[in-house]
Amino acid sequence: MTELAGLTAVQLRDGYRTGRFDPVDATRAALERAERIQPRVNAFVRLTADEALARAAESARRWRQGTPAGPLDGVPVTVKDILLTRGTPTLRGSRTVPERGRWDEDAPSVARLREQGAVFLGKTTTPEFGWKGVTDSPLSGVTRNPYDLSRTAGGSSGGAAAAVALGAGPLALGTDGGGSVRIPAAFCGVFALKPTYGRVPLYPASAFGSLAHVGPMTRDAADAALLLDVIGVPDPRDGTALPPVPRSFAAALADGVRGLRIAYSPTLGGQVAVRPAVATAVRRAVERLAHLGAYVEERDPDLTDPVEAFHTLWFSGAARVVQRLGPAERALLDPGLREICALGSRRSALEYLAAVDVRRDLGRRMGRFHTSYDLLVTPTLPITAFEAGGEVPKGSGHRRWTGWTPFTYPFNMTQQPAASVPVGTDADGLPVGLQLVAARHRDDLVLRAAHALYEAGAAGVPAPPFAPGGSDPAEAQ
C-alpha cells in the first residue's frame, strides 16, 4: 500500500476509476507517510487522521457507485495553516491565536475541495502569519528540508512543500505573498504555481492585500492544472475574484511550447549573483524548451529591484496583522516579525502610496514586455537550501529574507502568474528551481511550459531520503 504515496493525483484518480485501489488505501498510505516523516521534518501542525479516513470511506463508496463528486474525489490534500478549514483550528503559526473557537468556515479554496470530496490530511506549518521565506515559528518550531534535515524547507509554505515531496499527499494548498509557494518548491524539489491575482479567491482578505495569492503545490504541472481547475473559480466572499476561464487548465497542457516566444533572463541584467550549479541547471532546461520548438532569446525585462517598495507594502501589512495585540501578546511573537512590524507601523500613508506607484509602474513595464514575449524564464532562487533555523544564509550579509529571493517578490508586485519547476540538483543533491512567468491571466502558458518540461524529462528531481522510492528514515540524517 505504501507505494500509493508516490502516485500523483492524476494517477490516483485513474486508479479509483478502474478499481485498482480506492481512496481509503491511498489515504492510509499518505497518513502513514505523514506520521513517519513528522518527527524528523516537522511538516504538520496537526494531522486529522480520523476525519480523513471517514471522508475517504465516503469517497470510496461514491467511486464504487460510479458517482464521484469530481476529479479530485478521494485525493489526499494538505492545507497550509493560514487558510480556514472547517472543524480544524487555523493558528497561522502564532501563539497569539487562540485554539478555542468555532472554526466553522472554509476558505474558498478549501470549500471547493470539500465540495469535490477531497480528503484533508491535516494543516501544514508556516512561519508566524506567513511573514518570511523560511518556515519556523514560535508555535511549531523548525520545518526541515526533505533532502537534508540540516537545511530549511523554505517558506512560507514550507510544510506544504515538504509534505508533497515526501509522499504525504500529492496535493497541497499554499499561499504566496512574496514567493511563499515558489521558494519552498524550489528548495524541496516540487512544483508550485502562484496564479494570477484573483484566479483563486481568498477569504478572509489578507492584511498583505493583493500581494497575497493562494496556489497549488504538487508533484508536477498536470496535478497543479487539475487542482487549479477546481479552486480557480469565483467565490462571493472575494470581490476581486476573476471569472471562470473558458477552457480548463488541464485541457490546455497538451498545447505544448512550440511557437511560444520565451525570454531567458539568467541574472535580471546582472542584478543577481546566481550560484553556478543553479545557473547550469536552469540553462539546461531553457535549452530543452528551445528543442521543443519555443523561440528562446536571452533578454532581460525592464525591471529594477523593487525591494524597498515591497518592504513598505509588506512591513505595513505585517503591522496591520498584529495591530490588535497587546504588549503581552506581542512578546510572544517571532522577534523578526516584531522588528518588521515596528518598521511598518512607522511608514506613512504617503510612503505607502509611493510604493503603490512603484508597483503600478512595474506592472506597466512587465505588461509591455509581454507584448513581445509569452514567457519569461529565470532561476526561482539564486541559491539552494541553506541552514535551517535562520532567516538568511549564514555569512550572506543579508538582513531580511528578501535579500536572497530577488526573483520572486517582483511578480507578487505585478500580480502575474509565476511557477517554480524543479530542474536538477547541485553537488550536494539539493534541488534547483526554474521560474516561469507569464502576463496576467495567462496561467495556461505557465502550466503548458512546465508540463512540456516534465513530459520531456527535463523537470523533476530524484526522490529525497525516505520518500516513496527513497531510503528508510533510520538511514537518513
Short mmCIF file of C-alpha atoms in Angstrom, two decimals:
data_model
loop_
_atom_site.label_atom_id
_atom_site.label_comp_id
_atom_site.label_asym_id
_atom_site.label_seq_id
_atom_site.Cartn_x
_atom_site.Cartn_y
_atom_site.Cartn_z
CA MET A 1 0.00 0.00 0.00
CA THR A 2 2.90 2.39 0.72
CA GLU A 3 3.69 2.75 -2.98
CA LEU A 4 0.38 4.61 -3.37
CA ALA A 5 2.01 7.50 -1.52
CA GLY A 6 4.26 8.03 -4.52
CA LEU A 7 1.45 8.47 -7.04
CA THR A 8 0.23 11.77 -8.44
CA ALA A 9 -3.36 12.95 -8.13
CA VAL A 10 -3.95 12.10 -11.79
CA GLN A 11 -2.69 8.56 -11.20
CA LEU A 12 -4.82 8.17 -8.07
CA ARG A 13 -7.93 9.34 -9.90
CA ASP A 14 -7.28 6.86 -12.71
CA GLY A 15 -6.76 4.05 -10.19
CA TYR A 16 -10.03 4.87 -8.42
CA ARG A 17 -11.85 4.87 -11.74
CA THR A 18 -10.56 1.43 -12.72
CA GLY A 19 -10.93 -0.02 -9.23
CA ARG A 20 -7.26 -0.98 -8.84
CA PHE A 21 -7.33 0.66 -5.40
CA ASP A 22 -9.62 3.05 -3.57
CA PRO A 23 -9.41 6.33 -1.61
CA VAL A 24 -9.14 4.51 1.72
CA ASP A 25 -5.99 2.73 0.52
CA ALA A 26 -4.49 6.00 -0.75
CA THR A 27 -5.39 7.90 2.41
CA ARG A 28 -3.91 5.29 4.69
CA ALA A 29 -0.70 5.35 2.66
CA ALA A 30 -0.50 9.16 2.81
CA LEU A 31 -1.20 9.22 6.55
CA GLU A 32 1.45 6.57 7.13
CA ARG A 33 3.96 8.77 5.30
CA ALA A 34 2.88 11.86 7.25
CA GLU A 35 3.22 10.13 10.61
CA ARG A 36 6.57 8.66 9.63
CA ILE A 37 8.15 11.92 8.47
CA GLN A 38 6.71 14.24 11.09
CA PRO A 39 9.24 13.60 13.90
CA ARG A 40 12.14 14.45 11.57
CA VAL A 41 10.82 17.01 9.09
CA ASN A 42 8.04 18.72 11.09
CA ALA A 43 5.77 19.43 8.13
CA PHE A 44 2.47 19.41 10.05
CA VAL A 45 0.85 21.50 12.74
CA ARG A 46 -1.76 18.77 13.12
CA LEU A 47 -2.92 15.64 11.33
CA THR A 48 -6.66 14.90 11.07
CA ALA A 49 -6.49 11.14 10.51
CA ASP A 50 -9.96 10.20 11.73
CA GLU A 51 -11.69 12.79 9.58
CA ALA A 52 -9.51 11.87 6.60
CA LEU A 53 -10.35 8.17 6.81
CA ALA A 54 -14.06 8.92 7.21
CA ARG A 55 -14.04 11.15 4.12
CA ALA A 56 -12.03 8.54 2.22
CA ALA A 57 -14.62 5.85 3.05
CA GLU A 58 -17.42 8.10 1.75
CA SER A 59 -15.41 8.75 -1.40
CA ALA A 60 -14.75 5.04 -1.93
CA ARG A 61 -18.48 4.42 -1.82
CA ARG A 62 -19.10 7.10 -4.46
CA TRP A 63 -16.45 5.66 -6.75
CA ARG A 64 -17.93 2.15 -6.39
CA GLN A 65 -21.32 3.56 -7.33
CA GLY A 66 -19.85 5.43 -10.31
CA THR A 67 -20.84 8.82 -8.89
CA PRO A 68 -17.65 10.63 -7.85
CA ALA A 69 -18.17 14.21 -6.69
CA GLY A 70 -15.46 15.44 -9.05
CA PRO A 71 -12.00 14.67 -10.44
CA LEU A 72 -10.38 15.14 -7.01
CA ASP A 73 -12.83 12.96 -5.09
CA GLY A 74 -10.81 10.90 -2.61
CA VAL A 75 -7.47 12.54 -3.37
CA PRO A 76 -5.44 13.37 -0.22
CA VAL A 77 -4.60 17.06 0.17
CA THR A 78 -2.95 19.20 2.84
CA VAL A 79 -3.85 22.78 3.77
CA LYS A 80 -1.41 25.43 4.93
CA ASP A 81 -2.23 26.66 8.42
CA ILE A 82 -3.10 30.10 7.04
CA LEU A 83 -6.29 29.00 5.27
CA LEU A 84 -9.52 28.46 7.22
CA THR A 85 -10.60 24.82 7.42
CA ARG A 86 -13.94 23.92 8.93
CA GLY A 87 -13.64 21.90 12.12
CA THR A 88 -9.89 22.44 12.49
CA PRO A 89 -8.14 25.39 14.18
CA THR A 90 -6.19 27.73 11.91
CA LEU A 91 -3.47 29.15 14.15
CA ARG A 92 -1.35 30.84 11.46
CA GLY A 93 1.88 29.77 13.13
CA SER A 94 1.24 32.02 16.11
CA ARG A 95 0.86 31.55 19.84
CA THR A 96 -1.32 34.69 19.81
CA VAL A 97 -4.20 32.93 18.00
CA PRO A 98 -6.43 31.08 20.50
CA GLU A 99 -7.09 27.46 19.59
CA ARG A 100 -10.57 27.53 21.04
CA GLY A 101 -13.23 28.85 18.72
CA ARG A 102 -15.98 27.79 16.37
CA TRP A 103 -13.80 27.17 13.30
CA ASP A 104 -16.96 26.74 11.26
CA GLU A 105 -15.95 28.16 7.89
CA ASP A 106 -13.76 27.09 4.98
CA ALA A 107 -11.58 29.40 2.91
CA PRO A 108 -12.82 29.44 -0.71
CA SER A 109 -10.13 27.05 -1.99
CA VAL A 110 -10.79 24.64 0.88
CA ALA A 111 -14.54 24.84 0.28
CA ARG A 112 -14.14 23.92 -3.40
CA LEU A 113 -12.03 20.90 -2.47
CA ARG A 114 -14.54 19.83 0.17
CA GLU A 115 -17.32 20.00 -2.42
CA GLN A 116 -15.24 17.75 -4.68
CA GLY A 117 -14.78 15.13 -1.97
CA ALA A 118 -11.05 15.69 -1.47
CA VAL A 119 -9.57 14.15 1.68
CA PHE A 120 -7.94 16.59 4.12
CA LEU A 121 -4.92 15.04 5.83
CA GLY A 122 -4.08 17.99 8.07
CA LYS A 123 -2.68 21.51 8.39
CA THR A 124 0.91 22.23 7.32
CA THR A 125 3.41 24.50 9.01
CA THR A 126 4.03 28.18 8.32
CA PRO A 127 6.15 30.92 9.84
CA GLU A 128 4.09 33.25 12.00
CA PHE A 129 1.39 34.83 9.80
CA GLY A 130 3.44 33.73 6.76
CA TRP A 131 5.82 36.65 7.17
CA LYS A 132 9.13 35.23 5.87
CA GLY A 133 10.70 32.95 3.28
CA VAL A 134 11.63 30.13 5.67
CA THR A 135 9.37 28.00 7.86
CA ASP A 136 9.92 28.21 11.57
CA SER A 137 7.65 29.70 14.19
CA PRO A 138 7.26 30.07 17.95
CA LEU A 139 4.22 27.79 17.67
CA SER A 140 5.55 24.79 15.77
CA GLY A 141 9.34 25.08 15.61
CA VAL A 142 11.53 24.47 12.55
CA THR A 143 10.42 22.68 9.37
CA ARG A 144 13.31 20.88 7.70
CA ASN A 145 14.29 20.08 4.14
CA PRO A 146 13.46 16.57 2.85
CA TYR A 147 16.83 16.40 1.06
CA ASP A 148 18.97 17.41 4.05
CA LEU A 149 17.47 17.70 7.51
CA SER A 150 20.04 20.32 8.50
CA ARG A 151 18.65 22.68 5.81
CA THR A 152 15.50 24.77 5.59
CA ALA A 153 12.45 23.71 3.60
CA GLY A 154 11.97 27.35 2.62
CA GLY A 155 8.78 29.25 3.24
CA SER A 156 6.39 30.40 3.98
CA SER A 157 4.61 27.27 2.65
CA GLY A 158 7.46 25.04 3.79
CA GLY A 159 5.37 22.36 5.45
CA ALA A 160 3.26 22.01 2.32
CA ALA A 161 6.31 21.57 0.08
CA ALA A 162 7.93 19.03 2.40
CA ALA A 163 4.70 17.04 2.65
CA VAL A 164 4.33 16.79 -1.13
CA ALA A 165 8.00 15.89 -1.60
CA LEU A 166 7.78 13.08 0.96
CA GLY A 167 4.53 11.46 -0.18
CA ALA A 168 2.19 12.87 2.47
CA GLY A 169 -0.46 13.73 -0.09
CA PRO A 170 0.08 14.63 -3.76
CA LEU A 171 -1.71 17.99 -3.47
CA ALA A 172 -1.22 20.95 -1.14
CA LEU A 173 -2.72 24.41 -0.79
CA GLY A 174 -0.14 27.11 -0.11
CA THR A 175 -0.11 30.89 -0.05
CA ASP A 176 2.35 33.24 -1.73
CA GLY A 177 2.88 36.91 -0.83
CA GLY A 178 6.49 37.27 -1.96
CA GLY A 179 7.47 33.82 -3.16
CA SER A 180 5.93 31.62 -0.49
CA VAL A 181 4.91 28.71 -2.71
CA ARG A 182 7.80 29.08 -5.18
CA ILE A 183 10.62 29.36 -2.61
CA PRO A 184 9.87 26.08 -0.76
CA ALA A 185 9.02 24.34 -4.03
CA ALA A 186 12.48 25.21 -5.35
CA PHE A 187 14.18 24.08 -2.13
CA CYS A 188 12.14 20.85 -1.84
CA GLY A 189 12.07 19.74 -5.48
CA VAL A 190 8.32 20.05 -6.16
CA PHE A 191 6.13 22.14 -8.45
CA ALA A 192 4.25 25.25 -7.35
CA LEU A 193 2.19 27.90 -9.08
CA LYS A 194 1.37 31.40 -7.89
CA PRO A 195 -1.63 32.10 -10.12
CA THR A 196 -2.69 35.48 -11.44
CA TYR A 197 -4.05 37.52 -8.55
CA GLY A 198 -7.76 36.80 -8.19
CA ARG A 199 -7.66 33.48 -10.04
CA VAL A 200 -8.01 31.66 -6.71
CA PRO A 201 -10.34 33.57 -4.34
CA LEU A 202 -9.05 34.41 -0.88
CA TYR A 203 -11.12 34.91 2.25
CA PRO A 204 -10.62 36.37 4.78
CA ALA A 205 -8.78 39.10 2.89
CA SER A 206 -5.07 39.18 3.65
CA ALA A 207 -3.57 42.12 5.52
CA PHE A 208 -0.87 41.95 2.86
CA GLY A 209 -3.52 42.94 0.33
CA SER A 210 -3.15 41.96 -3.31
CA LEU A 211 0.40 40.73 -2.77
CA ALA A 212 -1.13 37.55 -1.32
CA HIS A 213 -2.11 34.65 -3.59
CA VAL A 214 -3.34 31.09 -3.00
CA GLY A 215 -1.64 28.48 -5.13
CA PRO A 216 -1.26 24.73 -5.84
CA MET A 217 1.80 22.82 -4.68
CA THR A 218 2.09 19.44 -6.36
CA ARG A 219 4.37 16.76 -7.77
CA ASP A 220 4.04 18.03 -11.34
CA ALA A 221 2.28 20.54 -13.58
CA ALA A 222 -0.53 18.16 -14.57
CA ASP A 223 -1.63 17.86 -10.93
CA ALA A 224 -1.40 21.64 -10.50
CA ALA A 225 -3.62 22.20 -13.53
CA LEU A 226 -6.16 19.73 -12.18
CA LEU A 227 -6.14 21.45 -8.78
CA LEU A 228 -6.37 24.93 -10.29
CA ASP A 229 -9.42 23.88 -12.32
CA VAL A 230 -11.14 23.09 -9.02
CA ILE A 231 -10.06 26.03 -6.85
CA GLY A 232 -9.82 28.70 -9.55
CA VAL A 233 -13.49 29.65 -9.63
CA PRO A 234 -15.20 32.73 -8.13
CA ASP A 235 -16.42 32.90 -4.55
CA PRO A 236 -18.89 35.60 -3.41
CA ARG A 237 -16.76 36.41 -0.36
CA ASP A 238 -13.91 37.75 -2.53
CA GLY A 239 -14.88 40.75 -4.64
CA THR A 240 -11.55 40.60 -6.52
CA ALA A 241 -12.07 37.04 -7.77
CA LEU A 242 -11.75 36.55 -11.52
CA PRO A 243 -14.47 34.95 -13.67
CA PRO A 244 -14.04 31.32 -14.76
CA VAL A 245 -11.70 30.61 -17.66
CA PRO A 246 -13.33 29.39 -20.91
CA ARG A 247 -11.09 26.31 -21.16
CA SER A 248 -9.80 24.10 -18.40
CA PHE A 249 -6.14 24.38 -17.47
CA ALA A 250 -5.76 20.61 -17.66
CA ALA A 251 -7.02 20.60 -21.26
CA ALA A 252 -4.54 23.33 -22.24
CA LEU A 253 -1.49 21.31 -21.19
CA ALA A 254 -1.34 19.40 -24.45
CA ASP A 255 -0.71 22.59 -26.45
CA GLY A 256 2.98 22.49 -25.53
CA VAL A 257 5.50 25.25 -26.20
CA ARG A 258 6.02 25.12 -29.95
CA GLY A 259 5.96 28.65 -31.31
CA LEU A 260 5.98 30.36 -27.91
CA ARG A 261 8.30 33.35 -27.53
CA ILE A 262 10.45 32.91 -24.41
CA ALA A 263 12.82 35.42 -22.86
CA TYR A 264 15.54 33.91 -20.70
CA SER A 265 16.97 36.25 -18.06
CA PRO A 266 19.64 34.40 -16.06
CA THR A 267 20.51 37.30 -13.70
CA LEU A 268 17.91 40.04 -14.35
CA GLY A 269 20.52 42.00 -16.25
CA GLY A 270 23.36 41.37 -13.86
CA GLN A 271 21.38 42.41 -10.78
CA VAL A 272 21.53 38.95 -9.16
CA ALA A 273 24.55 36.77 -8.36
CA VAL A 274 23.47 33.20 -9.16
CA ARG A 275 25.38 30.14 -7.99
CA PRO A 276 26.98 28.23 -10.88
CA ALA A 277 25.13 24.96 -10.19
CA VAL A 278 21.80 26.81 -10.26
CA ALA A 279 22.70 28.68 -13.45
CA THR A 280 23.79 25.47 -15.19
CA ALA A 281 20.62 23.52 -14.33
CA VAL A 282 18.34 26.36 -15.38
CA ARG A 283 20.18 26.96 -18.65
CA ARG A 284 19.97 23.26 -19.49
CA ALA A 285 16.19 23.33 -19.05
CA VAL A 286 15.90 26.50 -21.13
CA GLU A 287 17.79 24.76 -23.94
CA ARG A 288 15.27 21.93 -23.75
CA LEU A 289 12.42 24.44 -24.23
CA ALA A 290 14.16 25.58 -27.42
CA HIS A 291 14.50 21.97 -28.60
CA LEU A 292 10.76 21.56 -28.02
CA GLY A 293 10.02 24.32 -30.52
CA ALA A 294 9.92 27.51 -28.47
CA TYR A 295 11.68 30.63 -29.73
CA VAL A 296 14.15 31.39 -26.94
CA GLU A 297 16.15 34.59 -26.63
CA GLU A 298 18.36 35.77 -23.80
CA ARG A 299 16.67 39.02 -22.83
CA ASP A 300 16.20 40.90 -19.56
CA PRO A 301 12.94 42.58 -18.61
CA ASP A 302 12.86 46.31 -17.87
CA LEU A 303 12.89 45.62 -14.15
CA THR A 304 14.80 47.33 -11.36
CA ASP A 305 14.75 45.76 -7.92
CA PRO A 306 11.57 46.99 -6.17
CA VAL A 307 12.65 45.71 -2.76
CA GLU A 308 12.21 48.98 -0.86
CA ALA A 309 8.68 49.42 -2.20
CA PHE A 310 7.94 45.77 -1.43
CA HIS A 311 9.21 46.25 2.12
CA THR A 312 6.93 49.24 2.62
CA LEU A 313 3.90 47.20 1.50
CA TRP A 314 4.96 44.02 3.32
CA PHE A 315 6.01 45.58 6.59
CA SER A 316 2.88 47.74 6.69
CA GLY A 317 0.75 44.64 6.15
CA ALA A 318 2.57 42.84 8.95
CA ALA A 319 1.96 45.78 11.28
CA ARG A 320 -1.72 45.60 10.44
CA VAL A 321 -1.81 41.87 11.23
CA VAL A 322 -0.64 42.41 14.81
CA GLN A 323 -2.31 45.76 15.42
CA ARG A 324 -4.93 44.21 17.70
CA LEU A 325 -2.35 42.60 20.00
CA GLY A 326 -1.47 43.94 23.42
CA PRO A 327 2.06 44.07 24.92
CA ALA A 328 1.84 40.59 26.47
CA GLU A 329 0.79 39.01 23.17
CA ARG A 330 3.42 40.92 21.20
CA ALA A 331 6.05 39.44 23.49
CA LEU A 332 5.05 36.02 22.15
CA LEU A 333 5.77 36.96 18.52
CA ASP A 334 8.74 35.86 16.42
CA PRO A 335 11.40 38.54 17.13
CA GLY A 336 11.93 39.14 13.41
CA LEU A 337 8.22 39.69 12.93
CA ARG A 338 8.17 42.17 15.81
CA GLU A 339 11.00 44.03 14.14
CA ILE A 340 9.36 44.41 10.74
CA CYS A 341 6.03 45.32 12.37
CA ALA A 342 7.75 48.18 14.18
CA LEU A 343 9.19 49.35 10.87
CA GLY A 344 5.83 49.01 9.14
CA SER A 345 3.99 50.97 11.82
CA ARG A 346 6.26 53.95 11.11
CA ARG A 347 5.53 54.02 7.37
CA SER A 348 3.34 56.98 6.43
CA ALA A 349 0.37 56.92 4.07
CA LEU A 350 2.42 58.90 1.57
CA GLU A 351 5.23 56.34 1.70
CA TYR A 352 2.69 53.56 1.19
CA LEU A 353 1.18 55.32 -1.82
CA ALA A 354 4.64 55.92 -3.26
CA ALA A 355 5.23 52.16 -3.02
CA VAL A 356 1.92 51.59 -4.82
CA ASP A 357 3.18 53.88 -7.60
CA VAL A 358 6.36 51.79 -7.92
CA ARG A 359 4.18 48.72 -8.13
CA ARG A 360 1.98 50.16 -10.86
CA ASP A 361 4.96 51.24 -12.92
CA LEU A 362 6.49 47.78 -12.58
CA GLY A 363 3.23 46.27 -13.80
CA ARG A 364 3.22 48.62 -16.77
CA ARG A 365 6.76 47.68 -17.74
CA MET A 366 6.10 43.96 -17.44
CA GLY A 367 2.86 44.31 -19.40
CA ARG A 368 4.80 45.94 -22.22
CA PHE A 369 7.49 43.25 -22.01
CA HIS A 370 4.91 40.54 -22.53
CA THR A 371 3.70 42.07 -25.77
CA SER A 372 7.00 40.74 -27.17
CA TYR A 373 7.41 37.58 -25.10
CA ASP A 374 4.90 34.97 -23.98
CA LEU A 375 7.05 33.77 -21.10
CA LEU A 376 9.94 34.97 -19.00
CA VAL A 377 12.30 32.34 -17.55
CA THR A 378 14.60 32.97 -14.58
CA PRO A 379 16.01 30.86 -11.77
CA THR A 380 13.45 30.64 -8.97
CA LEU A 381 16.21 31.39 -6.47
CA PRO A 382 19.91 32.14 -6.91
CA ILE A 383 20.84 29.56 -4.26
CA THR A 384 19.84 26.13 -2.95
CA ALA A 385 18.59 25.41 0.56
CA PHE A 386 20.68 26.77 3.43
CA GLU A 387 20.88 26.05 7.17
CA ALA A 388 17.55 25.56 8.96
CA GLY A 389 16.55 27.92 11.73
CA GLY A 390 17.72 31.23 10.23
CA GLU A 391 16.00 33.83 8.10
CA VAL A 392 19.05 34.30 5.86
CA PRO A 393 22.08 32.15 4.96
CA LYS A 394 24.97 32.46 7.41
CA GLY A 395 27.60 34.88 6.20
CA SER A 396 25.43 36.17 3.36
CA GLY A 397 25.28 39.72 4.65
CA HIS A 398 21.54 39.81 4.05
CA ARG A 399 19.36 41.35 6.71
CA ARG A 400 15.95 40.09 5.59
CA TRP A 401 14.72 37.09 3.58
CA THR A 402 14.11 39.30 0.54
CA GLY A 403 17.89 39.58 0.12
CA TRP A 404 18.13 36.02 -1.21
CA THR A 405 14.77 35.90 -3.08
CA PRO A 406 15.18 38.63 -5.73
CA PHE A 407 13.46 36.62 -8.48
CA THR A 408 10.19 36.00 -6.63
CA TYR A 409 8.66 39.06 -4.93
CA PRO A 410 8.67 41.33 -8.03
CA PHE A 411 5.94 39.15 -9.54
CA ASN A 412 3.75 39.50 -6.48
CA MET A 413 4.03 43.23 -7.07
CA THR A 414 2.83 42.76 -10.67
CA GLN A 415 0.21 40.06 -9.85
CA GLN A 416 1.48 37.85 -12.69
CA PRO A 417 1.31 34.05 -12.72
CA ALA A 418 4.67 32.51 -11.82
CA ALA A 419 5.69 28.90 -11.20
CA SER A 420 8.71 27.06 -9.87
CA VAL A 421 9.74 23.88 -11.70
CA PRO A 422 12.43 21.51 -10.32
CA VAL A 423 15.12 21.13 -12.99
CA GLY A 424 18.07 19.47 -11.29
CA THR A 425 20.28 19.34 -8.20
CA ASP A 426 23.56 20.84 -7.08
CA ALA A 427 26.66 18.93 -5.99
CA ASP A 428 25.10 18.33 -2.55
CA GLY A 429 21.97 16.80 -4.07
CA LEU A 430 19.82 19.84 -3.23
CA PRO A 431 17.08 20.77 -5.72
CA VAL A 432 17.28 23.70 -8.14
CA GLY A 433 14.18 25.56 -9.34
CA LEU A 434 13.40 27.32 -12.62
CA GLN A 435 10.80 30.10 -12.62
CA LEU A 436 8.28 30.60 -15.43
CA VAL A 437 6.41 33.93 -15.59
CA ALA A 438 3.61 34.98 -17.96
CA ALA A 439 1.42 38.02 -18.45
CA ARG A 440 -1.55 38.42 -16.11
CA HIS A 441 -4.37 35.96 -16.90
CA ARG A 442 -2.06 33.63 -18.87
CA ASP A 443 -1.67 30.94 -16.22
CA ASP A 444 -2.25 28.45 -19.03
CA LEU A 445 1.06 29.37 -20.67
CA VAL A 446 2.99 28.82 -17.45
CA LEU A 447 1.38 25.42 -16.94
CA ARG A 448 1.89 24.42 -20.59
CA ALA A 449 5.60 25.18 -20.49
CA ALA A 450 6.09 23.43 -17.16
CA HIS A 451 4.18 20.37 -18.38
CA ALA A 452 6.30 20.27 -21.54
CA LEU A 453 9.44 20.14 -19.39
CA TYR A 454 8.02 17.27 -17.34
CA GLU A 455 6.95 15.37 -20.45
CA ALA A 456 10.41 15.82 -21.96
CA GLY A 457 12.12 14.54 -18.81
CA ALA A 458 13.71 17.96 -18.14
CA ALA A 459 11.77 18.56 -14.91
CA GLY A 460 11.76 16.61 -11.68
CA VAL A 461 14.50 15.57 -9.28
CA PRO A 462 15.43 12.30 -7.55
CA ALA A 463 13.27 11.34 -4.58
CA PRO A 464 14.52 12.67 -1.23
CA PRO A 465 15.64 10.31 1.55
CA PHE A 466 12.78 8.21 2.98
CA ALA A 467 10.27 9.46 0.40
CA PRO A 468 8.44 6.78 -1.61
CA GLY A 469 11.25 5.20 -3.58
CA GLY A 470 13.92 6.64 -1.26
CA SER A 471 15.80 5.14 1.69
CA ASP A 472 14.45 4.22 5.11
CA PRO A 473 14.08 7.05 7.66
CA ALA A 474 16.51 5.34 10.01
CA GLU A 475 19.19 5.75 7.37
CA ALA A 476 18.51 9.46 6.82
CA GLN A 477 20.20 12.24 8.74
#
